[in-house]
XYZ file of C-alpha atoms in Angstrom:
576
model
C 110.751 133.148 77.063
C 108.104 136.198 78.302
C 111.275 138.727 78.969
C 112.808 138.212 75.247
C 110.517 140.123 73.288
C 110.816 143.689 75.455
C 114.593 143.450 74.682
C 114.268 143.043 71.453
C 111.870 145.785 71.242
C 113.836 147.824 73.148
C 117.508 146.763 70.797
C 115.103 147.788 67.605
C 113.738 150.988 69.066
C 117.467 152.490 69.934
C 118.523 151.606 66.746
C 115.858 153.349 64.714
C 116.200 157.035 63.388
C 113.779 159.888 64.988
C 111.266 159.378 62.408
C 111.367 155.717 62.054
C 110.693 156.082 65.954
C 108.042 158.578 65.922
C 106.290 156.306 63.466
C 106.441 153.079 65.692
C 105.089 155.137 68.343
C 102.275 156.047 66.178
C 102.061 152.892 65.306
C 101.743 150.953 68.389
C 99.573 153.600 69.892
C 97.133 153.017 67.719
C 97.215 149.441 67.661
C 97.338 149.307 71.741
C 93.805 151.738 70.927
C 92.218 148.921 69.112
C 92.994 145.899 71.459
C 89.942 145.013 73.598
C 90.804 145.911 77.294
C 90.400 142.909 79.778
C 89.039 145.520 82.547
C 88.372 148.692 83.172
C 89.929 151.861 84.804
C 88.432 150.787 88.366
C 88.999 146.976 87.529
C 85.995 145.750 86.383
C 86.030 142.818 83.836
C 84.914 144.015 80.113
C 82.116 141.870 80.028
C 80.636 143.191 82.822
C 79.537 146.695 80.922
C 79.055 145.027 77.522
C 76.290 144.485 75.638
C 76.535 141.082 73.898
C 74.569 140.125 70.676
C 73.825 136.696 69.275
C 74.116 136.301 65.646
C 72.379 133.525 63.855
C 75.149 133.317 60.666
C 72.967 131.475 58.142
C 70.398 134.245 58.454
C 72.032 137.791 59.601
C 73.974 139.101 56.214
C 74.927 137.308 53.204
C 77.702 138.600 50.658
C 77.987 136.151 47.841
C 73.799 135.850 47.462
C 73.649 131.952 47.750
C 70.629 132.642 50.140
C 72.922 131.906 53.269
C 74.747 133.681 55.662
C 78.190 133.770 55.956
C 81.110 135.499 57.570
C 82.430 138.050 55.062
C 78.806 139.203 56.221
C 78.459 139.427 59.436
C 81.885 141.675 58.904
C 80.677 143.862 56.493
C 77.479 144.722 59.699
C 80.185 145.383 62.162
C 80.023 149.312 61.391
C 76.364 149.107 62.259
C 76.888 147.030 65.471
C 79.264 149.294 66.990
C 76.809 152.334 65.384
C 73.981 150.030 67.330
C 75.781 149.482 70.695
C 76.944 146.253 70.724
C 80.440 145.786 72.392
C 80.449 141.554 71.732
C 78.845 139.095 69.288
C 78.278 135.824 69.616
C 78.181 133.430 67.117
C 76.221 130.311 66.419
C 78.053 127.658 65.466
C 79.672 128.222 61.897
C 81.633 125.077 62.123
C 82.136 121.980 59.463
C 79.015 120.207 59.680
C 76.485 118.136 58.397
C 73.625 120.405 58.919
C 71.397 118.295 60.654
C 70.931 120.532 63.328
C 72.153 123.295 61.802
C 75.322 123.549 63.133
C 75.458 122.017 66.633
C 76.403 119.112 64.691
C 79.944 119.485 64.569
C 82.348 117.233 62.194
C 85.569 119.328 62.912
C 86.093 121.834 65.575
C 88.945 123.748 64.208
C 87.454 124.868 61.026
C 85.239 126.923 58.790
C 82.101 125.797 57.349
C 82.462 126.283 53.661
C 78.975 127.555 53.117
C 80.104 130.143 55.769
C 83.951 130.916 54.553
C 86.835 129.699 55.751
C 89.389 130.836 58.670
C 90.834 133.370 56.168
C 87.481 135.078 56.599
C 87.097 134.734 60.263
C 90.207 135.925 60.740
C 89.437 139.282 58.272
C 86.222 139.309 60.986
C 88.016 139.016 63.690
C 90.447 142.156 62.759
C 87.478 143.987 61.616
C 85.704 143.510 64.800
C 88.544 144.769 66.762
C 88.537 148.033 64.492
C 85.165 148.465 65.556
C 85.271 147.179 69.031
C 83.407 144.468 68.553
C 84.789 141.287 70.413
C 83.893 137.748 68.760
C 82.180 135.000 71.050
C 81.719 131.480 69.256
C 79.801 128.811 70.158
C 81.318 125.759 72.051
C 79.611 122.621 71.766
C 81.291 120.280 74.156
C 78.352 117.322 75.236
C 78.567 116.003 71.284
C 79.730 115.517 67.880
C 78.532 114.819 64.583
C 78.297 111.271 63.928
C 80.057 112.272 60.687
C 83.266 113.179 62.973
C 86.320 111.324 62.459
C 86.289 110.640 65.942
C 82.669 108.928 66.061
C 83.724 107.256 62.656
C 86.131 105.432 64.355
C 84.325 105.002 67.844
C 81.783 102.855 65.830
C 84.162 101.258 63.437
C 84.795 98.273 66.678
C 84.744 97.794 69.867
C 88.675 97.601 70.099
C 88.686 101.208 68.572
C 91.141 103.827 69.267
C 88.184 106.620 70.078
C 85.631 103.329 71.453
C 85.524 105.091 74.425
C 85.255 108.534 73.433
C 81.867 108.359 73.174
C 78.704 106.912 75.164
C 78.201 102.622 74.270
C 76.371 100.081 75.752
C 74.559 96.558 75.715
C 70.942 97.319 75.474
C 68.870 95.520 77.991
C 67.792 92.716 75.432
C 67.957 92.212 72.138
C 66.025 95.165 70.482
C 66.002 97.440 74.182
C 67.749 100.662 74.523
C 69.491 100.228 78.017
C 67.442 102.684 79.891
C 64.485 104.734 79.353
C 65.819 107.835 78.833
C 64.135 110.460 76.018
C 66.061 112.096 72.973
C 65.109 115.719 72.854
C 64.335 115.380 69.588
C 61.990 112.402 70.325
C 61.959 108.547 70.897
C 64.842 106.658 72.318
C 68.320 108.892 73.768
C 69.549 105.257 72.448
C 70.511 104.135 69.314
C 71.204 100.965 68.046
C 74.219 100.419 65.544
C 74.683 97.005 64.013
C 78.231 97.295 63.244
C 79.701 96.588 66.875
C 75.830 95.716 68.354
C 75.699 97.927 71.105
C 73.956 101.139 71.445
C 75.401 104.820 71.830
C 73.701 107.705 73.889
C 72.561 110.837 72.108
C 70.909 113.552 74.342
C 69.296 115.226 71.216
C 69.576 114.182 67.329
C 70.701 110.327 66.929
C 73.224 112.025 64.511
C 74.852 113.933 67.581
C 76.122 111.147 70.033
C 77.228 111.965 73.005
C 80.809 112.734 73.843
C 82.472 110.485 77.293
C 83.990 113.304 79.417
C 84.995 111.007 81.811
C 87.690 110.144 79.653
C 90.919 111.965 79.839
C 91.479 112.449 76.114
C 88.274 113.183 75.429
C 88.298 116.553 78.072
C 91.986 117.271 76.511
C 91.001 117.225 72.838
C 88.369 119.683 74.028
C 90.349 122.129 76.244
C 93.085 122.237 73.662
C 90.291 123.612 70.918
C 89.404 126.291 73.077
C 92.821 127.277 73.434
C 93.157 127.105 69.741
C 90.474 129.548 69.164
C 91.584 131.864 71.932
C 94.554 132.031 70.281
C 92.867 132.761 67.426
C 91.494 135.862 68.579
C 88.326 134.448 69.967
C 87.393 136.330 73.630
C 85.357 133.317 74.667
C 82.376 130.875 74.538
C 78.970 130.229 74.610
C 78.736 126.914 76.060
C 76.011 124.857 74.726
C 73.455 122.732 76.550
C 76.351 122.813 79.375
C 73.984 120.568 81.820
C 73.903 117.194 79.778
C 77.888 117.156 79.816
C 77.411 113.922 82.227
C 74.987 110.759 83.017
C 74.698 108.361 85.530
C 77.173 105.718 84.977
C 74.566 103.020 86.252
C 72.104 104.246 83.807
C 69.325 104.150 86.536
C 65.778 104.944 84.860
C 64.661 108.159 84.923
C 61.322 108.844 86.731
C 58.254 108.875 84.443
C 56.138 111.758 85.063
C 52.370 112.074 84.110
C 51.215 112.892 80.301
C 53.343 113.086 77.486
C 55.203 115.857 75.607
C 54.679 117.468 71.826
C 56.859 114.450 70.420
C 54.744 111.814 72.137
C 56.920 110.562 74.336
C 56.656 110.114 78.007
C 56.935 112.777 80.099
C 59.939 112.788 82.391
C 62.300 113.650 84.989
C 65.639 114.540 83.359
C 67.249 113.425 87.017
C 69.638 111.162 85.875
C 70.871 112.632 82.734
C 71.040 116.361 83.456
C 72.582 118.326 85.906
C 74.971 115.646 87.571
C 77.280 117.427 89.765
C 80.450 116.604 87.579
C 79.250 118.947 85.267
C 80.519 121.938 87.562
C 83.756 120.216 88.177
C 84.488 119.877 84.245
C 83.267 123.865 84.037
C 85.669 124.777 86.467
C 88.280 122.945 84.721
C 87.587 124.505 81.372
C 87.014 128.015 83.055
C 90.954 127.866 84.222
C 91.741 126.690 80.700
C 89.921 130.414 80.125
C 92.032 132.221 82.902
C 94.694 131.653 80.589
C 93.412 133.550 77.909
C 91.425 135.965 80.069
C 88.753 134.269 78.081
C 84.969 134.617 78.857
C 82.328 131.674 79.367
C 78.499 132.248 79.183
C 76.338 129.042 79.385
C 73.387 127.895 78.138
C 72.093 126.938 81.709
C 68.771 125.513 81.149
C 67.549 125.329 85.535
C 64.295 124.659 87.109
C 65.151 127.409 89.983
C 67.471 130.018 90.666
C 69.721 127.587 93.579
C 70.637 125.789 90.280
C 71.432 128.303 88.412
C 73.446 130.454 91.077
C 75.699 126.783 91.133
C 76.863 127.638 87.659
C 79.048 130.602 89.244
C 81.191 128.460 91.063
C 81.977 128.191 95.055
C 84.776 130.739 94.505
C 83.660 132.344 91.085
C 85.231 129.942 89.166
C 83.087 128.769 86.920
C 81.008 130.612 84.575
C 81.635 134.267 84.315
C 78.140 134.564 82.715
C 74.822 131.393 82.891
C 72.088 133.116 80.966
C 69.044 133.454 83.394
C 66.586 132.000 81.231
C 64.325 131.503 84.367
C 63.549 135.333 83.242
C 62.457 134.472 79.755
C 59.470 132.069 81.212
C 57.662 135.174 82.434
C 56.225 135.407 78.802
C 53.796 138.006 79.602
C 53.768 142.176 80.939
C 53.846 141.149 84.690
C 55.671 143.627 87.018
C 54.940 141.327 90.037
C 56.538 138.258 88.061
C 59.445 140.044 86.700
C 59.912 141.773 90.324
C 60.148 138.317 91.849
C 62.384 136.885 88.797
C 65.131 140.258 89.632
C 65.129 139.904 93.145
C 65.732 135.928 92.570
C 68.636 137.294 90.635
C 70.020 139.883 92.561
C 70.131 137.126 95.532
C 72.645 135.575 93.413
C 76.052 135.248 93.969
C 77.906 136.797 90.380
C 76.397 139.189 88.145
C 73.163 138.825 86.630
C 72.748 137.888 82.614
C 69.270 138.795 81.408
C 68.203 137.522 78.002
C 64.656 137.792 76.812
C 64.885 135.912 72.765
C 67.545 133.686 71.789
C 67.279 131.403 68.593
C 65.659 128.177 70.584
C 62.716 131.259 71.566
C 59.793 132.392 69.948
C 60.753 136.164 68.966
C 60.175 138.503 72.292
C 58.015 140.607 69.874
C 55.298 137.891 69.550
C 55.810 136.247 73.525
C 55.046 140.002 74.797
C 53.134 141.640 72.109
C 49.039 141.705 72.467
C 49.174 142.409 68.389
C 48.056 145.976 69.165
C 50.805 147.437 70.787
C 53.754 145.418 69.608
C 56.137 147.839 68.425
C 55.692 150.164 72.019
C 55.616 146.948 74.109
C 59.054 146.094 72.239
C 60.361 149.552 72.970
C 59.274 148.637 76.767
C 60.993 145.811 76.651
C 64.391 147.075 75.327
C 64.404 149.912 77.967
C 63.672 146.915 80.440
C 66.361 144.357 79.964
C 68.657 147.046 78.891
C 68.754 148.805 82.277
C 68.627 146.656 84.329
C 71.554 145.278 86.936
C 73.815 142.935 84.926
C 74.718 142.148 81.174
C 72.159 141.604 78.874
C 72.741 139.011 75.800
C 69.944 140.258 72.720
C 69.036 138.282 69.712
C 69.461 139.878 66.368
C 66.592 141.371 64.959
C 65.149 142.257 68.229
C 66.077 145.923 68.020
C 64.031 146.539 64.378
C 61.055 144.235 66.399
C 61.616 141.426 64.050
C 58.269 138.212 64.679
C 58.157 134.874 63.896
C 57.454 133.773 60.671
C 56.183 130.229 61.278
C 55.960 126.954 58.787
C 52.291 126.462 57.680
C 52.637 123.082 56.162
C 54.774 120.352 57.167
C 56.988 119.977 53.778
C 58.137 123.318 54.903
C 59.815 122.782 58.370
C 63.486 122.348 58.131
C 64.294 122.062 61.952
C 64.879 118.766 63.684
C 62.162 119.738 66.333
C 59.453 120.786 63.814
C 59.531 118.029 61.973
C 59.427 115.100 64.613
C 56.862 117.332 66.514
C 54.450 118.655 64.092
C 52.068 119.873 64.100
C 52.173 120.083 68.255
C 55.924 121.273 67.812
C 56.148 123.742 64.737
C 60.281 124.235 65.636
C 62.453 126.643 65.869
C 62.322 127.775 62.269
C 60.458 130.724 62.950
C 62.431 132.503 64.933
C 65.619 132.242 62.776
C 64.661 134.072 59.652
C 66.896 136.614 57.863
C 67.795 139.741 59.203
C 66.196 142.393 57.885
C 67.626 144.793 56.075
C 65.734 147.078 53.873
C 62.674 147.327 51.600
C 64.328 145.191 48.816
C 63.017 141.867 47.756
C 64.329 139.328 50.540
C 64.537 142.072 53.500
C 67.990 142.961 51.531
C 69.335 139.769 53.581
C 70.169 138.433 49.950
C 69.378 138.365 46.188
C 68.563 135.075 45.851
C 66.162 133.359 47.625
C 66.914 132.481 51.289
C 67.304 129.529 53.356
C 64.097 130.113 55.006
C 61.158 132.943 53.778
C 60.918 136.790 55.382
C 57.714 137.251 56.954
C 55.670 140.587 55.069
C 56.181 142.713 58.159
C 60.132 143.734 56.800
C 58.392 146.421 54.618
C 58.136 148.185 57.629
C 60.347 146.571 60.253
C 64.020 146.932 58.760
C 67.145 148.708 59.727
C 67.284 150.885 56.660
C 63.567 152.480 57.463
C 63.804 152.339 60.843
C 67.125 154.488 61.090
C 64.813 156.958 58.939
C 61.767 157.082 61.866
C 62.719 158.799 65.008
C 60.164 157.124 66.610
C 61.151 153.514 65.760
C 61.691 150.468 67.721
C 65.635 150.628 66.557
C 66.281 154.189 67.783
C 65.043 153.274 71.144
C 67.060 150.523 71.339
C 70.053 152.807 69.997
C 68.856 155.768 72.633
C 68.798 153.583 75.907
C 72.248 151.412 74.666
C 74.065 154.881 74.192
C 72.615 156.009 77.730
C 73.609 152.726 79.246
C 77.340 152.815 77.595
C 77.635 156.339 79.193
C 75.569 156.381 82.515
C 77.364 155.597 85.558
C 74.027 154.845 87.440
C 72.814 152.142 85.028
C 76.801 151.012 84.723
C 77.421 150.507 88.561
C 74.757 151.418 90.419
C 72.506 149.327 92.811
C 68.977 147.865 91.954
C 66.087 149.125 93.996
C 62.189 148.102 93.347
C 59.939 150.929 93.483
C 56.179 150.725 94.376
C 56.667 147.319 94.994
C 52.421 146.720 95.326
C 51.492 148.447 92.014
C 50.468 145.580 89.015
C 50.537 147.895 85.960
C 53.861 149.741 86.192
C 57.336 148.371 86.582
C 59.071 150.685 88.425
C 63.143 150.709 89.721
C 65.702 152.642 90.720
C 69.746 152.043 89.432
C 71.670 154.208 92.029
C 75.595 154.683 92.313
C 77.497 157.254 94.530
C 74.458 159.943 94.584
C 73.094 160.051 91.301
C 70.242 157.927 90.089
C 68.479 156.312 87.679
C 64.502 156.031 87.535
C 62.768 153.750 85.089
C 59.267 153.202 85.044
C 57.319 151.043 82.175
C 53.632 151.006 82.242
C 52.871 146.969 80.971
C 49.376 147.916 80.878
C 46.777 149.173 78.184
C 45.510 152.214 79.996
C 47.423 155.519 80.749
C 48.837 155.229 85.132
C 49.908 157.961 87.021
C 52.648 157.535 89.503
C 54.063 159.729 92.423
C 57.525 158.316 93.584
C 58.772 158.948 97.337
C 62.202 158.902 97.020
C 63.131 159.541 101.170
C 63.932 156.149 101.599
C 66.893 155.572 98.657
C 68.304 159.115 99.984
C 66.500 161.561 97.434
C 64.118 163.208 99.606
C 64.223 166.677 97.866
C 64.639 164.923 93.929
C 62.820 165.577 91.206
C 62.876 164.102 88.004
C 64.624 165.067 84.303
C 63.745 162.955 81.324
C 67.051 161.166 79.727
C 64.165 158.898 77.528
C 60.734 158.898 76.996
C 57.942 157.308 75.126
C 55.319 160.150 73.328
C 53.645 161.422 75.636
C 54.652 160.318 78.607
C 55.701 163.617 81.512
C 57.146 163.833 85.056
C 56.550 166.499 86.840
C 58.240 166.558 90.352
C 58.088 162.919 91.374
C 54.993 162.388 89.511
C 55.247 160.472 86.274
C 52.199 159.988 83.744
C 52.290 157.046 81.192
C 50.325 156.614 78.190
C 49.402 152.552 77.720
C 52.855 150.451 77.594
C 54.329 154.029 77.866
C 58.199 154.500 79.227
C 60.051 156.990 80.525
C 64.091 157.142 81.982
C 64.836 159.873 84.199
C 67.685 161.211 86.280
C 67.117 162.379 89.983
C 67.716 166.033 90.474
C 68.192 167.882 93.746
C-alpha cells in the first residue's frame, strides 16, 4: 500500500538518536538532490529545457579495448556530458542481438548485449548518470524482432504455434509470389518465403527483422510490460523507432507504383498502405499512458512527408508523443535562411513543442550536409548556435560538437551496414556516419587500443575533445558557450520565436523574447561579410541596443547594427 512506507519512515525516524537523525537528513537530502525532477519550479516538464544527446554505443567510448563500445563507457563520459551540457542521453539499442542491423535486431528485450555489458553495468550507468544529471533514454523498437527471438522461433516452428500470430503470415499469391508488392527497405520483396509452414512473413526492413502483429492483444502486452520493466529500471523513457510502420493494411492492397526506381533497384513507391495507418496513433496513445505511469518520456522517430503528419504524432489532447523529431528540418541540407524560416514557422504552427535535430546516425554527419569544405568548422559553429537556440528541444548526435565528418567505405568488402551493401555503390550506407568518437590524438581517436569496429577518418588529429577543450576558438567550446547560455537564459528557455528581416537571403536572423528581455541571434549562411541594422519597434524594443553574450571573431554590433564576417555569428541581449 502507497501510505505504508511514510509510517514506517516516520516509526524509524522517532526512534533514532540526534545524530543517527541528523545523518538521515543528510542523507536523504542529498539523495532527493540527485533524483531527476519531473518539472520545474513553474511546472514545466524536464524535457522541455533539456538538451538530449544520442549515443551510438558501439562507437562512443570503449573500456575493455575489444574495438567496441560498451556501457562501462559511455559511464566513464558522463563527467564530460554534464561538463558539455547535456541533461539526457539516448541510447541506441544495446540489446541481445544478432547484429544484423546492428542492434534494431532485437532477440531479447530485457537484457544486455554481452559485447556491451550486462544490466549490472547499466544499472552502475544509470546511478552514475543520476550523479551527474544525466537521465538515460533507450531505444524502443516495437514494429519487429529478430528472427532469432524466441518468439519468431516459435511463430515459424507451425502454423498451430503458440506465438503463430504474433507476427505478420500469409499465403503468397501463387506458388513462388510474395502476397503483395510491397518493398523491404533494405531491398527486394517486404515478403519472405519460409518453407517450414509455406507461407510468407512481412518484414518492413531486413528479412531477419519480421514484423511484429500489434493487432494482437498479447503481442501489445508483452510490449507495454517491457517498457514498464525498464522504467522501473531507472530508464526516463524512449526513443521509439520507425514508429509509422507499427501497422498495414489487413487486405494487403498493392501499393501504388511510382515512376523510376530507387538506389536498391527496386520500384519506386507509395508507402500508402504500409506506413502511417491511423492505428498507429491509437497504439501511441496507448503506450504513452503506459508512460504517464512512470512520468516517462516518448520521442519518435517520425519519418512525415509534411508537417499535418507530423503535428498528428502529438495527439488530439497531447497524448501521444511528448517529443516526434522534426526531421522535415534536416531535408533543408543546405545554408538557406528562407528554407529554414519556412521549416520554423511550419513548426511553430504546431500544436506541442518543437524537437529540432539536424544529424542522427541514419544521416550523413551535419558537418559534411552543410559544410562547402572551406568553412566547415565556422559553418558547424553556425549551426550549433542555430538549432541550439532555437524554440523547442533539440536532440544532437555525438560527435557533432568536436565537428566530427563522415568517413565513408571506398570498396565494397568494406561496408558493414545492411543498406550499403544491398545498395552499393548507389547506396554507400550508413557506415559513415557512425564512426568512433573521438577522443584525442592517440592512435584510434583514443576511442580504443585495439582496432575498431569501423576506421577513424584522419581529420581526429585535429577534431577531438582533448584538443579542442585546449582551443578557445574550437567548434566544442561554442557548442559548450551557447549550451551554458541556453541552460541559464530565460529568453532562449521560455521566450517566444520572432523572425527578423524576414526578406534578407544571407542572414538568419530571430528574436527569443520572454517577459521583457530578449534574445537576438543572427547567423550570416553566406561567404561574404553582411551588415545588418535591426528595428526592434515592432517586438517592443524601440530604444534597445545590443550586448554580445556570443560571438564569432570578428563579428560587432553597434546599436542595432550588427556586422558579420562570412558564416559569422553573433548572440546578443537587448538593452534599454
Amino acid at each position: 500500500m502507497r501510505g505504508s512506507k511514510p509510517n514506517s519512515l516516520l516509526t524509524l525516524t522517532l526512534s533514532l538518536s540526534l545524530p543517527s537523525l541528523l545523518l538521515l537528513t543528510l542523507f536523504y537530502s542529498v539523495f532527493a538532490a540527485a533524483q531527476p525532477k519531473p518539472a520545474d519550479a513553474e511546472g514545466h516538464p524536464w524535457w522541455q529545457h533539456a538538451v538530449f544527446y544520442e549515443i551510438y554505443p558501439r562507437s562512443f567510448a570503449d573500456s575493455n579495448n575489444d574495438g567496441v563500445g560498451d556501457l562501462n563507457g559511455i559511464r566513464s563520459k558522463m563527467k564530460y556530458l554534464h561538463e558539455l551540457g547535456v541533461d539526457a542521453i539516448w541510447i541506441t539499442p544495446c540489446y541481445p542481438s544478432p547484429q544484423v542491423d546492428f542492434g534494431y535486431d532485437i532477440s531479447d528485450y530485457e537484457n544486455i548485449d554481452p559485447m556491451y555489458g550486462n544490466l549490472a553495468d547499466f544499472d552502475r550507468m544509470v546511478a552514475a548518470g543520476r550523479k551527474h544529471h544525466v537521465r538515460i533514454i533507450m531505444d524502443f523498437v516495437p514494429n519487429h524482432t529478430s528472427d532469432q527471438h524466441p518468439w519468431f522461433l516459435d511463430s515459424k516452428s507451425s502454423r498451430t504455434a503458440p506465438h503463430r500470430d504474433w507476427y505478420i503470415w500469409r499465403d503468397g499469391k501463387a506458388p513462388g509470389q510474395p502476397p503483395n508488392n510491397w518493398i523491404s527497405l533494405f531491398g527486394g520483396s517486404a515478403w519472405a518465403f519460409d518453407a517450414t509452414t509455406n507461407q510468407f512473413y512481412y518484414h518492413a526492413f531486413y528479412p531477419q527483422q519480421p514484423d511484429l502483429n500489434w493487432r494482437n492483444p498479447a503481442v501489445e502486452k508483452a510490449m507495454f510490460d517491457t517498457t514498464r520493466w525498464w522504467y522501473n529500471r531507472g530508464v526516463s523513457g524512449f526513443r521509439l523507432d520507425a514508429v509509422d510502420t507499427l501497422f498495414e493494411d489487413l487486405a494487403l492492397h498493392d501499393n501504388p507504383v511510382l515512376k523510376g526506381t530507387n538506389k536498391q533497384g527496386d520500384p519506386n513507391m507509395e508507402d500508402k498502405y504500409n506506413k502511417n495507418l491511423p492505428k498507429v496513433h491509437e497504439e501511441l496513445q496507448k503506450l504513452r499512458k503506459v508512460a504517464d505511469e512512470s512520468d516517462a518520456l516518448l520521442i519518435g522517430e517520425t519519418w512525415t512527408s509534411n508537417t499535418a503528419e507530423l503535428d498528428r504524432y502529438y495527439g488530439p489532447n497531447g497524448n501521444e508523443l511528448q517529443m516526434p523529431m522534426d526531421f522535415l528540418f534536416t531535408t533543408v541540407n543546405k545554408l538557406s535562411p528562407p528554407e529554414f524560416r519556412r521549416q520554423i514557422a511550419a513548426a511553430e504552427g504546431m500544436h506541442g513543442w518543437p524537437v529540432f535535430v539536424i544529424g542522427n546516425h541514419d544521416l550523413v554527419r551535419s558537418y559534411n550536409r552543410y559544410g562547402d569544405g572551406q568553412h566547415n568548422d565556422a559553418i558547424a559553429k553556425l549551426m550549433g548556435a542555430f538549432y541550439l537556440t532555437l524554440r523547442g528541444t533539440p536532440v544532437m548526435y555525438y560527435g557533432e560538437e568536436i565537428g566530427m565528418e563522415n568517413n565513408d567505405p571506398i570498396r565494397k568488402e568494406d561496408v558493414k551496414d545492411p543498406i550499403g551493401r544491398t545498395g552499393w555503390p548507389e547506396e554507400k550506407g550508413r557506415d559513415g556516419e557512425r564512426t568512433p568518437m573521438q577522443w584525442n590524438t592517440a592512435p584510434n581517436a583514443g576511442f580504443s587500443k585495439k582496432d575498431p569496429w569501423l576506421p577513424v577518418p584522419p581529420s581526429y588529429q585535429t577534431h577531438n575533445v582533448a584538443s579542442e577543450l585546449k582551443d578557445p576558438n574550437s567548434v566544442l567550446n561554442l557548442y559548450k558557450k551557447v549550451l551554458a547560455l541556453r541552460h541559464a537564459n530565460e529568453a532562449l528557455l521560455e521566450g517566444s520565436y520572432t523572425a527578423l528581416n524576414q526578406d534578407d537571403p544571407n542572414v538568419m536572423s530571430y528574436l527569443r523574447s520572454y517577459n521583457g528581455k530578449a534574445v537576438l541571434v543572427a547567423l550570416n549562411m553566406s561567404a561574404t561579410p553582411q551588415k545588418i541594422i535591426f528595428n526592434f519597434s515592432q517586438q517592443g524594443f524601440g530604444r534597445a541596443t545590443l550586448r554580445t553574450l556570443i560571438a564569432s571573431p570578428e563579428a560587432s554590433a553597434k546599436g542595432s547594427e550588427v556586422t558579420l564576417q562570412p558564416f559569422g555569428l553573433l548572440i546578443a541581449e537587448l538593452t534599454e
